[in-house]
PDB file of C-alpha atoms in Angstrom:
ATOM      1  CA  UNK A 268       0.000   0.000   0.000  1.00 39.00           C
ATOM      2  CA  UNK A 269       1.030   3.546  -0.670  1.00 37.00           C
ATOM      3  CA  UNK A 270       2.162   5.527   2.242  1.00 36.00           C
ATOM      4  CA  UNK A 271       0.028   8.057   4.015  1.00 34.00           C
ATOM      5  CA  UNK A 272       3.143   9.819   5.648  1.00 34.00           C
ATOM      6  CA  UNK A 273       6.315  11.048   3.981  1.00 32.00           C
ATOM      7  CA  UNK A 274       8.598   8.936   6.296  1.00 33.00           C
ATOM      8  CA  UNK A 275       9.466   5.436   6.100  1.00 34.00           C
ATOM      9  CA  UNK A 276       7.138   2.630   7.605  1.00 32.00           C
ATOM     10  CA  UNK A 277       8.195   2.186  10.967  1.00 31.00           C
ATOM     11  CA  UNK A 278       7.406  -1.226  13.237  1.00 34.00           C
ATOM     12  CA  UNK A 279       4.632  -1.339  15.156  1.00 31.00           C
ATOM     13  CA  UNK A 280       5.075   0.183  18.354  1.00 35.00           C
ATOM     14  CA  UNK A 281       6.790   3.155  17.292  1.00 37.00           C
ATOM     15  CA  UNK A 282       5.342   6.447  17.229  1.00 44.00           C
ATOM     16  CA  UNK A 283       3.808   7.792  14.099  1.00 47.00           C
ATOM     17  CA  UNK A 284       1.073   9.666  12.591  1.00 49.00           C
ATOM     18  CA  UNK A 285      -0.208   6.211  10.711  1.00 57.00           C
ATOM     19  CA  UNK A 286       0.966   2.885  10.430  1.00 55.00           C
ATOM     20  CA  UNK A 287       1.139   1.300   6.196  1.00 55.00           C
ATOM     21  CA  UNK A 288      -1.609  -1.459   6.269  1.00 55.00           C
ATOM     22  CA  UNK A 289      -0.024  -4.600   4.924  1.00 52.00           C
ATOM     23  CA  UNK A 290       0.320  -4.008   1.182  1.00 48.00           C
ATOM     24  CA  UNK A 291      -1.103  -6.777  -1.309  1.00 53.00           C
ATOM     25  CA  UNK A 292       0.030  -6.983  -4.850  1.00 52.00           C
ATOM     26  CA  UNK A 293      -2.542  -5.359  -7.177  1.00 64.00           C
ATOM     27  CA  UNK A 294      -3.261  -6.497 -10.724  1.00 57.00           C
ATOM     28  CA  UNK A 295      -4.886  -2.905 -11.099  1.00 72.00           C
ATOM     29  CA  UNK A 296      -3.317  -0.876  -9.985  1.00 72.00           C
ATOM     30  CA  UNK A 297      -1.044   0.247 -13.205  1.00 72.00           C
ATOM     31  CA  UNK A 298       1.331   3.708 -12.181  1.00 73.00           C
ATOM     32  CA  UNK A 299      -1.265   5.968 -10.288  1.00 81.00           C
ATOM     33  CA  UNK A 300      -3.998   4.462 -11.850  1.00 90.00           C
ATOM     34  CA  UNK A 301      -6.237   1.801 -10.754  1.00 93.00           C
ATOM     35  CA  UNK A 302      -9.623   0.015 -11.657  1.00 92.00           C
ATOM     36  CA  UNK A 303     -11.365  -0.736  -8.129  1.00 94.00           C
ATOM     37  CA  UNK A 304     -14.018  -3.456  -8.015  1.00 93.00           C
ATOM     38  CA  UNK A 305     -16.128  -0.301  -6.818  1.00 94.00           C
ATOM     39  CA  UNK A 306     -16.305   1.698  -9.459  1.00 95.00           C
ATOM     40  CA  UNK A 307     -15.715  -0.774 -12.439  1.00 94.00           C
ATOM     41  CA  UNK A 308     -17.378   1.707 -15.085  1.00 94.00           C
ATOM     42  CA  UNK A 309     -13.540   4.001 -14.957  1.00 95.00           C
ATOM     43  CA  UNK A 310     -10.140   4.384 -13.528  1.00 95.00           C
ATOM     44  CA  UNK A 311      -9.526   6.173 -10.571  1.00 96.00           C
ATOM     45  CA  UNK A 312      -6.078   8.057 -10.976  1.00 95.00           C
ATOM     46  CA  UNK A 313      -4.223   8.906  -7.563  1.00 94.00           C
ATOM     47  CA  UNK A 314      -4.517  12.459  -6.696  1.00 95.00           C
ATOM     48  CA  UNK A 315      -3.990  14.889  -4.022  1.00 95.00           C
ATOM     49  CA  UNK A 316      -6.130  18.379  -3.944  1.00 95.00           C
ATOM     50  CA  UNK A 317      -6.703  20.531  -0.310  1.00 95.00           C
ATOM     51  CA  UNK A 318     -10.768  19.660  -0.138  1.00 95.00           C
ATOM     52  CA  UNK A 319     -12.760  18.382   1.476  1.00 96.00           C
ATOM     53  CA  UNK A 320     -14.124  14.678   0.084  1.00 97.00           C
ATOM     54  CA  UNK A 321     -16.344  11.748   1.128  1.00 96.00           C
ATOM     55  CA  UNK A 322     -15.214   8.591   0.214  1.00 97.00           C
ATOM     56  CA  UNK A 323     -17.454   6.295  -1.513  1.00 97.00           C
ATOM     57  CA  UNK A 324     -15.596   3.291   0.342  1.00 96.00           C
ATOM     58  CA  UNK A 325     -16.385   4.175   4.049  1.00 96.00           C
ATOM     59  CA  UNK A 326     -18.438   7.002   3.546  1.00 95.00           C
ATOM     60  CA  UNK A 327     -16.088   8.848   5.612  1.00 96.00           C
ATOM     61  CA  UNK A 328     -14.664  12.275   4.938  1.00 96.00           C
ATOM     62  CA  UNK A 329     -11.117  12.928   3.532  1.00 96.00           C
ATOM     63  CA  UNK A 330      -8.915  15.502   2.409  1.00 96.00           C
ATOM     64  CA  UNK A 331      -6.015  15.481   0.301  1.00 96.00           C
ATOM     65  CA  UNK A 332      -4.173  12.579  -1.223  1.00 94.00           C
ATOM     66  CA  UNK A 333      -7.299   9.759  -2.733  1.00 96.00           C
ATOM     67  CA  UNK A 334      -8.182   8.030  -5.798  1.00 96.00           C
ATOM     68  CA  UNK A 335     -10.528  10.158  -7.991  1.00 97.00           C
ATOM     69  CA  UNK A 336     -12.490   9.255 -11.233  1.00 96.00           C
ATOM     70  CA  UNK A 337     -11.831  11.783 -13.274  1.00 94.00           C
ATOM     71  CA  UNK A 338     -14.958  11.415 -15.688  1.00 95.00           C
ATOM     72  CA  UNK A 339     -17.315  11.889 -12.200  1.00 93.00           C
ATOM     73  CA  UNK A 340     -15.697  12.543  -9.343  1.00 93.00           C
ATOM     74  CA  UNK A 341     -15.810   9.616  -7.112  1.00 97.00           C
ATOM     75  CA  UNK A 342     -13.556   9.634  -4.485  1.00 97.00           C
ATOM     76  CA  UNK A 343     -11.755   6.727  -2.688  1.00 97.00           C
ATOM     77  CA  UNK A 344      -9.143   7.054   0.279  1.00 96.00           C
ATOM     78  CA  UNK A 345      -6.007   5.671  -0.311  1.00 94.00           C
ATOM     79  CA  UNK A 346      -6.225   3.178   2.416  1.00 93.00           C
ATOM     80  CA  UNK A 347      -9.302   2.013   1.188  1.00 95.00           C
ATOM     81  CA  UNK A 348      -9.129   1.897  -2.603  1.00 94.00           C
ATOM     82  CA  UNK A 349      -5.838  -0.441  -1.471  1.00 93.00           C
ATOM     83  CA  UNK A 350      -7.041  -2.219   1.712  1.00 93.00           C
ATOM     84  CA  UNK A 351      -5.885  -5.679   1.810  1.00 93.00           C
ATOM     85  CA  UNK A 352      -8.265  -8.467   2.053  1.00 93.00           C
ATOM     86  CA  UNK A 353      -7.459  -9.401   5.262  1.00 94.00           C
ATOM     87  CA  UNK A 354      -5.081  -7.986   8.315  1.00 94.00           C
ATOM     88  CA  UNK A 355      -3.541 -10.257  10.408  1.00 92.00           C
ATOM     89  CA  UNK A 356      -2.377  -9.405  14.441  1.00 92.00           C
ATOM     90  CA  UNK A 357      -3.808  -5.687  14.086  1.00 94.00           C
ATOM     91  CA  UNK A 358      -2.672  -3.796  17.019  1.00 93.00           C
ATOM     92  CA  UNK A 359      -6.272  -2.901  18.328  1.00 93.00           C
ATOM     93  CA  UNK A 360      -7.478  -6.754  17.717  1.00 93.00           C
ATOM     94  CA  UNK A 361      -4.614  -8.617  17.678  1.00 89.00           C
ATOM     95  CA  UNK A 362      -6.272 -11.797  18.965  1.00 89.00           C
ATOM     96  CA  UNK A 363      -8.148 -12.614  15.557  1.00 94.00           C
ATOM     97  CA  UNK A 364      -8.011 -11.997  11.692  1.00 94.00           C
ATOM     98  CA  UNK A 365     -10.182  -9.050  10.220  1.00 95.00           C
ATOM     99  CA  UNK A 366     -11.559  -9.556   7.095  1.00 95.00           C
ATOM    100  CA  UNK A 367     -12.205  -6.347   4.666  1.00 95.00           C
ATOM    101  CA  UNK A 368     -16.262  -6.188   3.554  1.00 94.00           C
ATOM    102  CA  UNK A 369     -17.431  -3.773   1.409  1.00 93.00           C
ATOM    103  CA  UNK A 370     -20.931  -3.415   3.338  1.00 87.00           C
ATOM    104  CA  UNK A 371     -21.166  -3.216   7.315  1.00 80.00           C
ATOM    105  CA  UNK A 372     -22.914  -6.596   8.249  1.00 70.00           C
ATOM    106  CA  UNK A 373     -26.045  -7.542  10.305  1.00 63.00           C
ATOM    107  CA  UNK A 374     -29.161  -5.996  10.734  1.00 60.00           C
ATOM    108  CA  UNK A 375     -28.541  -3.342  13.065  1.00 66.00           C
ATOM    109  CA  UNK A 376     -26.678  -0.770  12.956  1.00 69.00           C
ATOM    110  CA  UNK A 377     -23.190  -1.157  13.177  1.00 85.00           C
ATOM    111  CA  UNK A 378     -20.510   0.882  14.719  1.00 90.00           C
ATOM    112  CA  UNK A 379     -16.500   1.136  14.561  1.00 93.00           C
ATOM    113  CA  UNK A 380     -15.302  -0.200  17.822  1.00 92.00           C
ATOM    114  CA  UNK A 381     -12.196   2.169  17.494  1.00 93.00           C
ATOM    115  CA  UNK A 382     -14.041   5.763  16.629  1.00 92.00           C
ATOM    116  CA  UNK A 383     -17.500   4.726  17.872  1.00 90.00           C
ATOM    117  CA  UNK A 384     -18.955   6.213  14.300  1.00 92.00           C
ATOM    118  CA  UNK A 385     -21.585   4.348  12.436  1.00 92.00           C
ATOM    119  CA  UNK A 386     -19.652   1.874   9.611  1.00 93.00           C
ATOM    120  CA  UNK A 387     -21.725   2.765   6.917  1.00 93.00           C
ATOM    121  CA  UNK A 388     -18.985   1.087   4.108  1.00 94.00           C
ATOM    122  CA  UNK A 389     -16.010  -0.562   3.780  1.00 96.00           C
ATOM    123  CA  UNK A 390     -14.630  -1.829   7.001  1.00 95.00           C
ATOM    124  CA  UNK A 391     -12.686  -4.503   8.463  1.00 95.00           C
ATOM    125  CA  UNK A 392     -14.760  -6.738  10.327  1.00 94.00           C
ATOM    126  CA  UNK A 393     -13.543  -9.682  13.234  1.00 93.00           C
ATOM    127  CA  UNK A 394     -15.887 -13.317  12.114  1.00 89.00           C
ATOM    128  CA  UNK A 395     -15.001 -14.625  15.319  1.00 91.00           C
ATOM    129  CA  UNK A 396     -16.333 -11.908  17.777  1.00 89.00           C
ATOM    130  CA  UNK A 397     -17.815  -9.030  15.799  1.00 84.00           C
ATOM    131  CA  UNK A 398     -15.087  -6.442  15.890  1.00 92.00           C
ATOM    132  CA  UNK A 399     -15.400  -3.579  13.551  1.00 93.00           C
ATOM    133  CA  UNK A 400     -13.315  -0.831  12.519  1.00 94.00           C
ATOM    134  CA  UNK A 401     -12.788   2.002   9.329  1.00 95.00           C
ATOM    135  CA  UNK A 402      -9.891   1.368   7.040  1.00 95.00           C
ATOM    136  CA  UNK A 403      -8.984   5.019   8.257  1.00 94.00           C
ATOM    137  CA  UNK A 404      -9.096   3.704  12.102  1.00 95.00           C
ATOM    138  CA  UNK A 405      -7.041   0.658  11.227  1.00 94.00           C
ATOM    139  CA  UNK A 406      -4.236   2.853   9.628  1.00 93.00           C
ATOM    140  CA  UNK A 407      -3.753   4.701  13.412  1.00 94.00           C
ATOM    141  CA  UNK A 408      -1.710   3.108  16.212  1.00 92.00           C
ATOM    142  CA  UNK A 409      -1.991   2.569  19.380  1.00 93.00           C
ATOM    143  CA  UNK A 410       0.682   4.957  20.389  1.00 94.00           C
ATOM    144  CA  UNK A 411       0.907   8.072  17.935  1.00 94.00           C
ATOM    145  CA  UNK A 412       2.540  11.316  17.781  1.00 94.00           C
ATOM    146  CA  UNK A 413      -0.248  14.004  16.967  1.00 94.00           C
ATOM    147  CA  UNK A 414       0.905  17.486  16.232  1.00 93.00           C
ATOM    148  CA  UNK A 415      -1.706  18.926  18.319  1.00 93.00           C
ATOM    149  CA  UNK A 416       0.226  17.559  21.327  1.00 95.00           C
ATOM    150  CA  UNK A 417       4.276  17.795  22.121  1.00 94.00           C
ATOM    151  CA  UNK A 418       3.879  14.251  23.716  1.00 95.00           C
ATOM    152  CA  UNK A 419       3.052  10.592  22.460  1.00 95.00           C
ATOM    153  CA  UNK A 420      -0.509   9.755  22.755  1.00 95.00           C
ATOM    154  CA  UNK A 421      -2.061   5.966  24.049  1.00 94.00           C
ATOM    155  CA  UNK A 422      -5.162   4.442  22.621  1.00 92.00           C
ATOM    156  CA  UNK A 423      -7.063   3.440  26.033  1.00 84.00           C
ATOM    157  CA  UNK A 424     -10.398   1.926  26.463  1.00 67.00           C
ATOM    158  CA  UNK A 425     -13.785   3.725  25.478  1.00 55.00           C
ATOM    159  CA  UNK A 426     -14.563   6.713  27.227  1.00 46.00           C
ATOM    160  CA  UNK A 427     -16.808   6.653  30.352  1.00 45.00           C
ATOM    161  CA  UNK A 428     -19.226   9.258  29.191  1.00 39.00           C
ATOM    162  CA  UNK A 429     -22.020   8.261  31.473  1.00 38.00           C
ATOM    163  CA  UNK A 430     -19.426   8.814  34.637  1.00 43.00           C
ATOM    164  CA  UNK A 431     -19.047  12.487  34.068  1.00 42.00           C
ATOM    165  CA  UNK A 432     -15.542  11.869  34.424  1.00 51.00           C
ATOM    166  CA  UNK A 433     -13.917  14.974  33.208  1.00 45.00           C
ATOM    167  CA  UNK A 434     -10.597  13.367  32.053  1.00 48.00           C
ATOM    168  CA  UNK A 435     -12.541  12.103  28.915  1.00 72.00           C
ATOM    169  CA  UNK A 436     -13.010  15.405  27.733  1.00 88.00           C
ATOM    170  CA  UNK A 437     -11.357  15.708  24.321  1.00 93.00           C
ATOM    171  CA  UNK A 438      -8.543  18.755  24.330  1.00 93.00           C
ATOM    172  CA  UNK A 439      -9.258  19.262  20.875  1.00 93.00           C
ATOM    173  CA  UNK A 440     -13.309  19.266  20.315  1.00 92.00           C
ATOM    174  CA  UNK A 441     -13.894  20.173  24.081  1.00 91.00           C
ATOM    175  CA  UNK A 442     -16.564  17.364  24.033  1.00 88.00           C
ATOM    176  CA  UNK A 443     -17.735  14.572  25.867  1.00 86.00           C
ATOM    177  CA  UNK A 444     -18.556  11.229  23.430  1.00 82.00           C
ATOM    178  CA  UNK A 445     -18.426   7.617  22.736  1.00 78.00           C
ATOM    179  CA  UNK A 446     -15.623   5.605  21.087  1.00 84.00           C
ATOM    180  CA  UNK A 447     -11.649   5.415  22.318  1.00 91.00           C
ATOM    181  CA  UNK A 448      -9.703   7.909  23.645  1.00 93.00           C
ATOM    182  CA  UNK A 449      -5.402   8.332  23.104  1.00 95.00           C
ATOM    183  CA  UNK A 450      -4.169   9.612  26.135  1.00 93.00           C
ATOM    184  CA  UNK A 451      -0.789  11.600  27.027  1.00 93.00           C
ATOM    185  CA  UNK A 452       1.587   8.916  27.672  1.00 84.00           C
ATOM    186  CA  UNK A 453       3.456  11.397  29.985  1.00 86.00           C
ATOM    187  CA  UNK A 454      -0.036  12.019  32.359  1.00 81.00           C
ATOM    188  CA  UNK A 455      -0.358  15.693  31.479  1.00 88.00           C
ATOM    189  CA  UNK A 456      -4.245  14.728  31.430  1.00 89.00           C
ATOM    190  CA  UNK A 457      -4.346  15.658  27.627  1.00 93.00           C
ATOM    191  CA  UNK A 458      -7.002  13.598  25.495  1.00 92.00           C
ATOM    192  CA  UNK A 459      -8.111  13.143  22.142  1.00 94.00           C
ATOM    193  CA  UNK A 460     -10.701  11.472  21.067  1.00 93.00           C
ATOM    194  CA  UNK A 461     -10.426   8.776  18.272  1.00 93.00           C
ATOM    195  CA  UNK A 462     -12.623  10.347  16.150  1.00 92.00           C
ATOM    196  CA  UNK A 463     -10.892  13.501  16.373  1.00 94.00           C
ATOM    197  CA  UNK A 464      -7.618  11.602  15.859  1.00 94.00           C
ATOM    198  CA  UNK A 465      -8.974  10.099  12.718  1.00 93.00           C
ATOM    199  CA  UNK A 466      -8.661  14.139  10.752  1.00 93.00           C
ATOM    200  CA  UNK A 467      -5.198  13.862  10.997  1.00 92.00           C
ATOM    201  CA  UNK A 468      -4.763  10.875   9.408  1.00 92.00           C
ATOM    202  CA  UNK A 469      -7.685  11.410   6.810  1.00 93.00           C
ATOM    203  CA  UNK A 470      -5.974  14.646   5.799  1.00 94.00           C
ATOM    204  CA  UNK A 471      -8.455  17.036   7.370  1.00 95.00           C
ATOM    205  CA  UNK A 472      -6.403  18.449   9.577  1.00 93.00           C
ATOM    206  CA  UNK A 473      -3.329  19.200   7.655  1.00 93.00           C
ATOM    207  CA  UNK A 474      -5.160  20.910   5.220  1.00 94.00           C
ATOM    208  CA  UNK A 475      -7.189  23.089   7.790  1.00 93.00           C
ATOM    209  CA  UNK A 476     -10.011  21.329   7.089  1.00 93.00           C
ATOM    210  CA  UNK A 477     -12.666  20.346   9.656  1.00 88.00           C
ATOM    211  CA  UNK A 478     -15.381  17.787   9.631  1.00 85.00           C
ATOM    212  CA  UNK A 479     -19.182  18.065   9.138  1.00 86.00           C
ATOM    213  CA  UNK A 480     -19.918  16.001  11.444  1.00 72.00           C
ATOM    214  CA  UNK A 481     -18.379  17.667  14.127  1.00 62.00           C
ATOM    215  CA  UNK A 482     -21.264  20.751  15.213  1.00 55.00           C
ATOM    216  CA  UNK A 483     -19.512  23.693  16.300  1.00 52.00           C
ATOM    217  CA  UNK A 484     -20.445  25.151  19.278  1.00 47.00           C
ATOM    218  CA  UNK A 485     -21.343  28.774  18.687  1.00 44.00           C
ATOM    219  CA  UNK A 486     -23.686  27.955  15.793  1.00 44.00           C
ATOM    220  CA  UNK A 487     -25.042  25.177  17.986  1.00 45.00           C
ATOM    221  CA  UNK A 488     -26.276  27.757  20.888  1.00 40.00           C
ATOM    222  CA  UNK A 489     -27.737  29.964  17.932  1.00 46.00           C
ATOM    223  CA  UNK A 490     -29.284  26.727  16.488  1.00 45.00           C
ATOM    224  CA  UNK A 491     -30.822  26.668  20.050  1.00 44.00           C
ATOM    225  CA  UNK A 492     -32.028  30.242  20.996  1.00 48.00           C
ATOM    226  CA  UNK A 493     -33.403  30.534  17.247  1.00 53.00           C
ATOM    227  CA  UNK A 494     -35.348  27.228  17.919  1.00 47.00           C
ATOM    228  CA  UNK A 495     -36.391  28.443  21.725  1.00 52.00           C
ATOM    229  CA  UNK A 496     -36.966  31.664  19.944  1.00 55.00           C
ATOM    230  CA  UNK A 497     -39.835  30.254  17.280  1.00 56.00           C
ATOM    231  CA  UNK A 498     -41.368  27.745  19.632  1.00 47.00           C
ATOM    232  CA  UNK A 499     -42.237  30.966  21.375  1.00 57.00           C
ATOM    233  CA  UNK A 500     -43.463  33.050  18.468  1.00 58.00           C
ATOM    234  CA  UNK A 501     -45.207  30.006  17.225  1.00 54.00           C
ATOM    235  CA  UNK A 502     -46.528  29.421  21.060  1.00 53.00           C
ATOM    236  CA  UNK A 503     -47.721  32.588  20.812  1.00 53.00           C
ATOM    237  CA  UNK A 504     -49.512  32.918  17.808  1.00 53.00           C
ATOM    238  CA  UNK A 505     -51.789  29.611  18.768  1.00 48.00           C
ATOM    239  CA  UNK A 506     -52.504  31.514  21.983  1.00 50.00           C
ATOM    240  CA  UNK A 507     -53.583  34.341  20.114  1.00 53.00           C
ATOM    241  CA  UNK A 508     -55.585  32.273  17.679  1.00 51.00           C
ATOM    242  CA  UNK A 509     -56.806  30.361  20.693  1.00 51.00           C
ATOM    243  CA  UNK A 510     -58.096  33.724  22.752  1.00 52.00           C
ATOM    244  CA  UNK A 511     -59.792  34.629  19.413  1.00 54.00           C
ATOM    245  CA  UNK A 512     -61.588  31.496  18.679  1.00 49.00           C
ATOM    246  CA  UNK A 513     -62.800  31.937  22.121  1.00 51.00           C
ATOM    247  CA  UNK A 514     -64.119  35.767  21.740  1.00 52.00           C
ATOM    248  CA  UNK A 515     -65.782  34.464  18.626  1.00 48.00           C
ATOM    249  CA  UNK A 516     -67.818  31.430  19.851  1.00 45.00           C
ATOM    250  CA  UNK A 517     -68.697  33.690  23.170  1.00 49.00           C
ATOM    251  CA  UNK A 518     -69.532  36.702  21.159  1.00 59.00           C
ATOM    252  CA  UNK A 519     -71.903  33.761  19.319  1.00 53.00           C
ATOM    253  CA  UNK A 520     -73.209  32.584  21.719  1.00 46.00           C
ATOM    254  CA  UNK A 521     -74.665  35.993  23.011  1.00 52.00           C
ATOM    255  CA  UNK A 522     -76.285  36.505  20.054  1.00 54.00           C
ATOM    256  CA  UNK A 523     -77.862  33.417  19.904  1.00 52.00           C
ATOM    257  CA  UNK A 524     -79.189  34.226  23.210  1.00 47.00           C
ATOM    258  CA  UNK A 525     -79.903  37.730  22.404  1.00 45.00           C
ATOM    259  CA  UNK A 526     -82.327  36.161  19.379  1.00 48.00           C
ATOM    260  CA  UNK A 527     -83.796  33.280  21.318  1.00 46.00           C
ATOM    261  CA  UNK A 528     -85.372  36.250  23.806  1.00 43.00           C
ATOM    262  CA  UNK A 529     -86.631  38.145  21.002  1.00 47.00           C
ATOM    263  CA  UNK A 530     -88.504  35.229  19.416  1.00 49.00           C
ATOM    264  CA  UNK A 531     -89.612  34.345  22.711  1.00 48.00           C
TER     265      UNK A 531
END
């Protein structure tokens, strides 16, 4: 597989922004071209361009380096359009073989058991106990220098949201959520989420990108007070409508009274 850093693959273990999945030899893949099972109708030729993407693979977003179609614009990561068919001792499930699907499996929902996102794509799933990860979580390690950080981050268990403990608060989205955290090797208390992790391997980060999915928090509260805002307008009207309905069937019902008088 191509590299997704500059330097030289290093053994697992060693710090690093991603890790090379094992590399497969690929009939298609001709020079920086390559027909993908995918997209069979065209090549995708290996590009890199600063903007924002979603891959048609994972369905997650991307920025940067990716395989494009040139004739319509779908998009594959590099790390999926050359995921292996299988990966064997994986750091974060080292205990059995994950097996690359091009569809997340069963009939509910699944989620990545690295990033806690929905797999809604290509994945790498475990047969033998239901493990599930992104192509773009499998290319992290479990000890990584981040450059929002001077010191080497751990992968540790899932977060304990429901606690309230406020060491699972990520330093970078200033949020509280499911899926792993890395943690400051050197106990400075700094933490990233997984998810948040995943943009600077995915190329969103280097390319001062940020993802969708993440809400930001100022437009959030307006979200909010414009929402409070209408149910109260809205509120307010039906009370209105509500006190004139009522003047209307009262100011009714004195004149039927009025006539039944008369005619008696």
């Amino acid at each position: 597989m191509s590299n997704l850093t500059a330097k030289k693959p290093r053994k697992l273990g060693t710090t690093s922004t991603a890790m090379d999945l094992p590399a497969t030899p690929n009939p298609n893949l001709r020079g920086d071209q390559l027909l993908h099972f995918s997209h069979p109708q065209h090549p995708l030729l290996q590009i890199s361009l600063p903007y924002l993407f979603t891959c048609m693979g994972c369905k997650e977003y991307g920025a940067g380096r990716r395989f494009r179609c040139q004739t319509c614009g779908f998009d594959l990561h590099d790390f999926c359009a050359l995921a292996p068919p299988a990966l064997q001792n994986h750091p974060f499930h080292h205990k059995h073989q994950l097996v690359f699907f091009a569809k997340p499996g069963g009939f509910l929902r699944s989620k990545c058991d690295v990033c806690g996102k929905a797999a809604k794509g290509f994945g790498f799933r475990c047969t033998t106990c239901s493990f599930e990860m992104h192509p773009c979580c499998a290319a992290m390690r479990v000890v990584m220098n981040f450059p929002t950080h001077e010191h080497p981050l751990g992968l540790s268990p899932s977060a304990a949201v429901a606690t309230g403990d406020a060491s699972t608060v990520c330093n970078v989205c200033q949020r509280k959520r499911s899926g792993q955290v890395y943690r400051c090797a050197a106990a400075c208390g700094y933490c990233l989420h997984a998810v948040c992790a995943k943009d600077m391997v995915n190329g969103l980060y280097v390319h001062g990108l940020r993802s969708p999915d993440k809400p930001n928090n100022m437009l959030g509260t307006a979200a909010k007070l414009a929402t409070q805002a209408l149910v109260g307008i809205i509120g307010g009207l039906i009370e209105g409508i509500g006190e004139g309905i009522g003047e209307v069937l009262m100011d009714n019902i004195g004149r039927g009274s009025c006539r039944s008088i008369k005619h008696n």
